[in-house]
PDB file of C-alpha atoms in Angstrom:
ATOM      1  CA  UNK A   1       2.218  -6.066  27.589  1.00 97.00           C
ATOM      2  CA  UNK A   2       0.922  -6.709  24.244  1.00 98.00           C
ATOM      3  CA  UNK A   3       0.743  -2.921  22.735  1.00 98.00           C
ATOM      4  CA  UNK A   4       4.755  -1.907  24.522  1.00 98.00           C
ATOM      5  CA  UNK A   5       5.931  -4.706  22.417  1.00 98.00           C
ATOM      6  CA  UNK A   6       4.325  -3.226  19.433  1.00 98.00           C
ATOM      7  CA  UNK A   7       5.338  -0.141  19.692  1.00 98.00           C
ATOM      8  CA  UNK A   8       8.367  -0.604  20.558  1.00 97.00           C
ATOM      9  CA  UNK A   9       9.062  -3.251  17.534  1.00 97.00           C
ATOM     10  CA  UNK A  10       7.953  -0.222  15.335  1.00 97.00           C
ATOM     11  CA  UNK A  11       9.239   2.518  17.265  1.00 97.00           C
ATOM     12  CA  UNK A  12      11.547   4.159  14.424  1.00 96.00           C
ATOM     13  CA  UNK A  13       8.471   3.998  12.081  1.00 95.00           C
ATOM     14  CA  UNK A  14       6.135   5.390  13.933  1.00 95.00           C
ATOM     15  CA  UNK A  15       8.404   7.853  16.339  1.00 96.00           C
ATOM     16  CA  UNK A  16      11.178   8.650  14.072  1.00 93.00           C
ATOM     17  CA  UNK A  17      11.299  11.058  11.258  1.00 89.00           C
ATOM     18  CA  UNK A  18      12.702   9.651   7.573  1.00 89.00           C
ATOM     19  CA  UNK A  19      11.180   6.156   8.623  1.00 92.00           C
ATOM     20  CA  UNK A  20       8.867   4.529   6.598  1.00 92.00           C
ATOM     21  CA  UNK A  21       7.215   1.197   6.034  1.00 93.00           C
ATOM     22  CA  UNK A  22       8.100   0.666   2.152  1.00 89.00           C
ATOM     23  CA  UNK A  23       7.160  -0.501  -1.058  1.00 92.00           C
ATOM     24  CA  UNK A  24       3.816  -1.636  -1.344  1.00 95.00           C
ATOM     25  CA  UNK A  25       2.218   0.390   1.510  1.00 95.00           C
ATOM     26  CA  UNK A  26       3.663   3.417   0.088  1.00 94.00           C
ATOM     27  CA  UNK A  27       3.722   2.966  -3.934  1.00 95.00           C
ATOM     28  CA  UNK A  28       0.522   0.199  -4.045  1.00 94.00           C
ATOM     29  CA  UNK A  29      -2.190   1.135  -0.329  1.00 96.00           C
ATOM     30  CA  UNK A  30      -0.895   4.829  -0.045  1.00 96.00           C
ATOM     31  CA  UNK A  31      -1.722   6.054  -3.015  1.00 96.00           C
ATOM     32  CA  UNK A  32      -5.698   4.485  -3.167  1.00 96.00           C
ATOM     33  CA  UNK A  33      -6.176   6.191   0.539  1.00 97.00           C
ATOM     34  CA  UNK A  34      -5.103   8.804  -0.727  1.00 97.00           C
ATOM     35  CA  UNK A  35      -7.416   8.598  -3.514  1.00 97.00           C
ATOM     36  CA  UNK A  36     -10.153   8.038  -1.286  1.00 98.00           C
ATOM     37  CA  UNK A  37      -9.092  10.374   1.303  1.00 98.00           C
ATOM     38  CA  UNK A  38      -9.631  13.048  -2.385  1.00 96.00           C
ATOM     39  CA  UNK A  39     -12.909  12.058  -2.586  1.00 97.00           C
ATOM     40  CA  UNK A  40     -14.126  11.951   0.680  1.00 97.00           C
ATOM     41  CA  UNK A  41     -12.561  15.693   0.696  1.00 96.00           C
ATOM     42  CA  UNK A  42     -14.902  16.666  -1.897  1.00 96.00           C
ATOM     43  CA  UNK A  43     -17.825  15.049  -0.684  1.00 96.00           C
ATOM     44  CA  UNK A  44     -17.680  12.166  -3.223  1.00 95.00           C
ATOM     45  CA  UNK A  45     -17.543   8.574  -3.064  1.00 95.00           C
ATOM     46  CA  UNK A  46     -14.884   6.970  -4.878  1.00 96.00           C
ATOM     47  CA  UNK A  47     -16.760   5.071  -7.320  1.00 95.00           C
ATOM     48  CA  UNK A  48     -14.404   5.525 -10.950  1.00 96.00           C
ATOM     49  CA  UNK A  49     -10.772   5.526 -10.580  1.00 94.00           C
ATOM     50  CA  UNK A  50      -9.863   8.228 -13.830  1.00 93.00           C
ATOM     51  CA  UNK A  51      -5.960   8.099 -13.421  1.00 89.00           C
ATOM     52  CA  UNK A  52      -5.471   4.272 -14.304  1.00 87.00           C
ATOM     53  CA  UNK A  53      -5.885   3.142 -18.005  1.00 88.00           C
ATOM     54  CA  UNK A  54      -8.386   5.127 -19.866  1.00 90.00           C
ATOM     55  CA  UNK A  55     -10.102   4.625 -16.465  1.00 95.00           C
ATOM     56  CA  UNK A  56     -11.596   1.510 -13.838  1.00 95.00           C
ATOM     57  CA  UNK A  57     -14.581   0.846 -11.071  1.00 96.00           C
ATOM     58  CA  UNK A  58     -12.026   1.863  -7.904  1.00 96.00           C
ATOM     59  CA  UNK A  59     -14.893   0.123  -5.642  1.00 95.00           C
ATOM     60  CA  UNK A  60     -15.139  -3.006  -7.563  1.00 94.00           C
ATOM     61  CA  UNK A  61     -11.288  -3.832  -6.574  1.00 93.00           C
ATOM     62  CA  UNK A  62     -11.547  -5.593  -3.183  1.00 93.00           C
ATOM     63  CA  UNK A  63      -8.076  -4.276  -2.760  1.00 94.00           C
ATOM     64  CA  UNK A  64      -8.543  -0.777  -2.284  1.00 96.00           C
ATOM     65  CA  UNK A  65     -10.440  -1.439   0.991  1.00 96.00           C
ATOM     66  CA  UNK A  66     -12.951   0.859   0.514  1.00 96.00           C
ATOM     67  CA  UNK A  67     -15.653  -0.764   2.659  1.00 96.00           C
ATOM     68  CA  UNK A  68     -13.150  -1.675   4.737  1.00 98.00           C
ATOM     69  CA  UNK A  69     -14.399   0.401   7.965  1.00 98.00           C
ATOM     70  CA  UNK A  70     -10.870   0.600   9.634  1.00 98.00           C
ATOM     71  CA  UNK A  71      -9.219   2.530   6.607  1.00 98.00           C
ATOM     72  CA  UNK A  72     -12.393   5.062   6.217  1.00 97.00           C
ATOM     73  CA  UNK A  73     -11.689   5.861   9.781  1.00 97.00           C
ATOM     74  CA  UNK A  74      -7.942   6.299   9.508  1.00 98.00           C
ATOM     75  CA  UNK A  75      -8.699   8.121   5.771  1.00 98.00           C
ATOM     76  CA  UNK A  76     -11.262  10.650   8.350  1.00 97.00           C
ATOM     77  CA  UNK A  77      -8.974  10.973  10.749  1.00 97.00           C
ATOM     78  CA  UNK A  78      -6.139  11.744   7.949  1.00 97.00           C
ATOM     79  CA  UNK A  79      -8.745  14.665   6.358  1.00 97.00           C
ATOM     80  CA  UNK A  80      -9.934  15.742   9.783  1.00 97.00           C
ATOM     81  CA  UNK A  81      -5.773  16.523  10.722  1.00 96.00           C
ATOM     82  CA  UNK A  82      -5.392  18.278   7.385  1.00 95.00           C
ATOM     83  CA  UNK A  83      -4.788  15.325   5.376  1.00 92.00           C
ATOM     84  CA  UNK A  84      -1.111  16.071   4.909  1.00 94.00           C
ATOM     85  CA  UNK A  85       0.158  12.841   6.566  1.00 95.00           C
ATOM     86  CA  UNK A  86      -2.036  10.292   5.277  1.00 97.00           C
ATOM     87  CA  UNK A  87       0.471   7.125   4.925  1.00 96.00           C
ATOM     88  CA  UNK A  88       1.953   8.280   8.869  1.00 96.00           C
ATOM     89  CA  UNK A  89      -1.694   7.213   9.489  1.00 97.00           C
ATOM     90  CA  UNK A  90      -1.700   4.109   7.565  1.00 97.00           C
ATOM     91  CA  UNK A  91       1.548   2.644   9.074  1.00 97.00           C
ATOM     92  CA  UNK A  92      -0.214   3.649  12.764  1.00 97.00           C
ATOM     93  CA  UNK A  93      -3.075   1.610  10.715  1.00 97.00           C
ATOM     94  CA  UNK A  94      -1.131  -1.365  10.555  1.00 98.00           C
ATOM     95  CA  UNK A  95       0.837  -1.442  13.365  1.00 98.00           C
ATOM     96  CA  UNK A  96      -2.642  -1.516  15.753  1.00 98.00           C
ATOM     97  CA  UNK A  97      -3.822  -4.210  13.228  1.00 98.00           C
ATOM     98  CA  UNK A  98      -0.739  -5.924  14.553  1.00 98.00           C
ATOM     99  CA  UNK A  99      -1.505  -5.155  18.229  1.00 98.00           C
ATOM    100  CA  UNK A 100      -5.111  -6.246  18.129  1.00 98.00           C
ATOM    101  CA  UNK A 101      -4.012  -9.759  15.972  1.00 98.00           C
ATOM    102  CA  UNK A 102      -2.080  -9.883  19.423  1.00 98.00           C
ATOM    103  CA  UNK A 103      -4.824  -9.549  21.285  1.00 98.00           C
ATOM    104  CA  UNK A 104      -7.214 -11.628  19.817  1.00 98.00           C
ATOM    105  CA  UNK A 105      -4.117 -14.261  19.798  1.00 98.00           C
ATOM    106  CA  UNK A 106      -4.128 -13.950  23.439  1.00 98.00           C
ATOM    107  CA  UNK A 107      -7.775 -14.267  24.437  1.00 98.00           C
ATOM    108  CA  UNK A 108      -8.202 -17.469  21.726  1.00 98.00           C
ATOM    109  CA  UNK A 109      -4.764 -18.953  23.724  1.00 98.00           C
ATOM    110  CA  UNK A 110      -6.844 -18.213  27.094  1.00 98.00           C
ATOM    111  CA  UNK A 111      -9.825 -19.790  25.738  1.00 97.00           C
ATOM    112  CA  UNK A 112      -7.791 -22.650  25.349  1.00 97.00           C
ATOM    113  CA  UNK A 113      -7.070 -22.975  28.638  1.00 98.00           C
ATOM    114  CA  UNK A 114      -3.748 -21.572  28.323  1.00 98.00           C
ATOM    115  CA  UNK A 115      -2.250 -19.756  30.894  1.00 98.00           C
ATOM    116  CA  UNK A 116      -1.815 -16.138  31.610  1.00 98.00           C
ATOM    117  CA  UNK A 117       2.051 -16.411  30.974  1.00 98.00           C
ATOM    118  CA  UNK A 118       1.489 -19.138  27.664  1.00 98.00           C
ATOM    119  CA  UNK A 119      -1.213 -17.446  26.111  1.00 98.00           C
ATOM    120  CA  UNK A 120       0.777 -13.754  26.088  1.00 98.00           C
ATOM    121  CA  UNK A 121       3.953 -15.567  25.085  1.00 98.00           C
ATOM    122  CA  UNK A 122       2.047 -17.179  22.188  1.00 98.00           C
ATOM    123  CA  UNK A 123       0.499 -13.469  21.325  1.00 98.00           C
ATOM    124  CA  UNK A 124       3.912 -12.073  21.586  1.00 98.00           C
ATOM    125  CA  UNK A 125       4.796 -14.603  18.744  1.00 98.00           C
ATOM    126  CA  UNK A 126       2.125 -14.408  16.738  1.00 98.00           C
ATOM    127  CA  UNK A 127       2.059 -10.258  16.789  1.00 98.00           C
ATOM    128  CA  UNK A 128       5.946 -10.152  16.189  1.00 97.00           C
ATOM    129  CA  UNK A 129       6.762 -13.313  14.834  1.00 96.00           C
ATOM    130  CA  UNK A 130       7.506 -13.973  10.984  1.00 95.00           C
ATOM    131  CA  UNK A 131       4.295 -13.430   8.976  1.00 96.00           C
ATOM    132  CA  UNK A 132       3.533 -10.189  10.362  1.00 97.00           C
ATOM    133  CA  UNK A 133       7.051  -8.925  10.591  1.00 94.00           C
ATOM    134  CA  UNK A 134       7.783  -9.799   7.027  1.00 95.00           C
ATOM    135  CA  UNK A 135       4.441  -8.527   5.631  1.00 95.00           C
ATOM    136  CA  UNK A 136       3.674  -5.333   7.087  1.00 95.00           C
ATOM    137  CA  UNK A 137       3.957  -3.603   4.033  1.00 95.00           C
ATOM    138  CA  UNK A 138       1.085  -5.556   2.168  1.00 96.00           C
ATOM    139  CA  UNK A 139      -1.622  -4.099   4.507  1.00 96.00           C
ATOM    140  CA  UNK A 140      -4.524  -5.743   3.616  1.00 95.00           C
ATOM    141  CA  UNK A 141      -3.024  -9.212   4.433  1.00 96.00           C
ATOM    142  CA  UNK A 142      -1.889  -7.595   7.888  1.00 97.00           C
ATOM    143  CA  UNK A 143      -5.197  -6.315   8.143  1.00 97.00           C
ATOM    144  CA  UNK A 144      -7.039  -9.719   6.904  1.00 97.00           C
ATOM    145  CA  UNK A 145      -4.820 -11.807   9.294  1.00 97.00           C
ATOM    146  CA  UNK A 146      -5.322  -9.539  12.200  1.00 98.00           C
ATOM    147  CA  UNK A 147      -9.088 -11.022  12.025  1.00 98.00           C
ATOM    148  CA  UNK A 148      -7.942 -14.816  12.071  1.00 97.00           C
ATOM    149  CA  UNK A 149      -7.958 -15.359  15.691  1.00 98.00           C
ATOM    150  CA  UNK A 150     -11.281 -14.059  16.830  1.00 98.00           C
ATOM    151  CA  UNK A 151     -12.254 -16.149  13.665  1.00 98.00           C
ATOM    152  CA  UNK A 152     -10.461 -19.056  15.520  1.00 98.00           C
ATOM    153  CA  UNK A 153     -12.164 -18.128  19.141  1.00 98.00           C
ATOM    154  CA  UNK A 154     -15.766 -17.310  18.277  1.00 98.00           C
ATOM    155  CA  UNK A 155     -15.726 -20.912  15.995  1.00 97.00           C
ATOM    156  CA  UNK A 156     -14.375 -22.412  19.459  1.00 97.00           C
ATOM    157  CA  UNK A 157     -16.927 -20.549  21.858  1.00 97.00           C
ATOM    158  CA  UNK A 158     -20.067 -21.272  19.459  1.00 96.00           C
ATOM    159  CA  UNK A 159     -19.300 -24.894  19.800  1.00 94.00           C
ATOM    160  CA  UNK A 160     -19.131 -25.104  23.304  1.00 93.00           C
ATOM    161  CA  UNK A 161     -21.989 -21.939  23.711  1.00 92.00           C
ATOM    162  CA  UNK A 162     -24.083 -21.633  20.425  1.00 92.00           C
ATOM    163  CA  UNK A 163     -24.924 -18.200  21.257  1.00 94.00           C
ATOM    164  CA  UNK A 164     -25.766 -15.688  18.454  1.00 96.00           C
ATOM    165  CA  UNK A 165     -23.220 -13.509  19.891  1.00 96.00           C
ATOM    166  CA  UNK A 166     -19.975 -15.900  18.675  1.00 97.00           C
ATOM    167  CA  UNK A 167     -22.116 -15.879  15.444  1.00 97.00           C
ATOM    168  CA  UNK A 168     -21.992 -12.881  14.577  1.00 97.00           C
ATOM    169  CA  UNK A 169     -18.476 -12.213  16.286  1.00 98.00           C
ATOM    170  CA  UNK A 170     -17.426 -15.134  13.307  1.00 98.00           C
ATOM    171  CA  UNK A 171     -19.369 -13.406  10.947  1.00 98.00           C
ATOM    172  CA  UNK A 172     -17.745 -10.030  11.727  1.00 98.00           C
ATOM    173  CA  UNK A 173     -14.396 -11.296  11.361  1.00 97.00           C
ATOM    174  CA  UNK A 174     -14.419 -13.036   7.993  1.00 95.00           C
ATOM    175  CA  UNK A 175     -16.462  -9.834   6.681  1.00 96.00           C
ATOM    176  CA  UNK A 176     -13.693  -7.414   8.292  1.00 97.00           C
ATOM    177  CA  UNK A 177     -11.624  -9.791   6.456  1.00 95.00           C
ATOM    178  CA  UNK A 178     -12.861  -9.996   3.435  1.00 95.00           C
ATOM    179  CA  UNK A 179     -13.061  -6.245   3.469  1.00 96.00           C
ATOM    180  CA  UNK A 180      -9.566  -5.557   3.875  1.00 96.00           C
ATOM    181  CA  UNK A 181      -8.580  -5.661   0.767  1.00 91.00           C
ATOM    182  CA  UNK A 182      -6.656  -9.756   0.882  1.00 86.00           C
ATOM    183  CA  UNK A 183     -10.227 -12.473   1.024  1.00 78.00           C
ATOM    184  CA  UNK A 184      -7.443 -14.911   0.330  1.00 78.00           C
TER     185      UNK A 184
END
């Protein structure tokens, strides 16, 4: 249900030519991803950006998402299909993160003992609500926020179980939030 909602909500961007997620995704995040893609095609790690100002350390800018695993997979998938549709692949990454946010919110609400209909409604409101709908262009914000319900789920579950699994999930969710390019 959550996946169908997200696909329906973003149907024009994902399935109709001529629709794109505008502004920052297209003019800020896409050029960074394209630079990473070009570097990967050359077999290089993009450490230095020679095109901005007199050059700058690309890897040191957290907003480039260079070390964010889902972006690396997106760039690699784009490169494997010829590299011409990287922006489209980035849009899919954003939409899949919004879906992931809904799934994590559902799990969190179920852990808080909400019934299935209530958890589904809460997850729907989270994934299609004001934040994700208004921040879709800000890839780092969307990617970071997607991991937050998992972080809270991990805290609650760890408090109850004290298992290393939940501590690892908490560490991973925080790491993914930071690596996604918007540590704030």
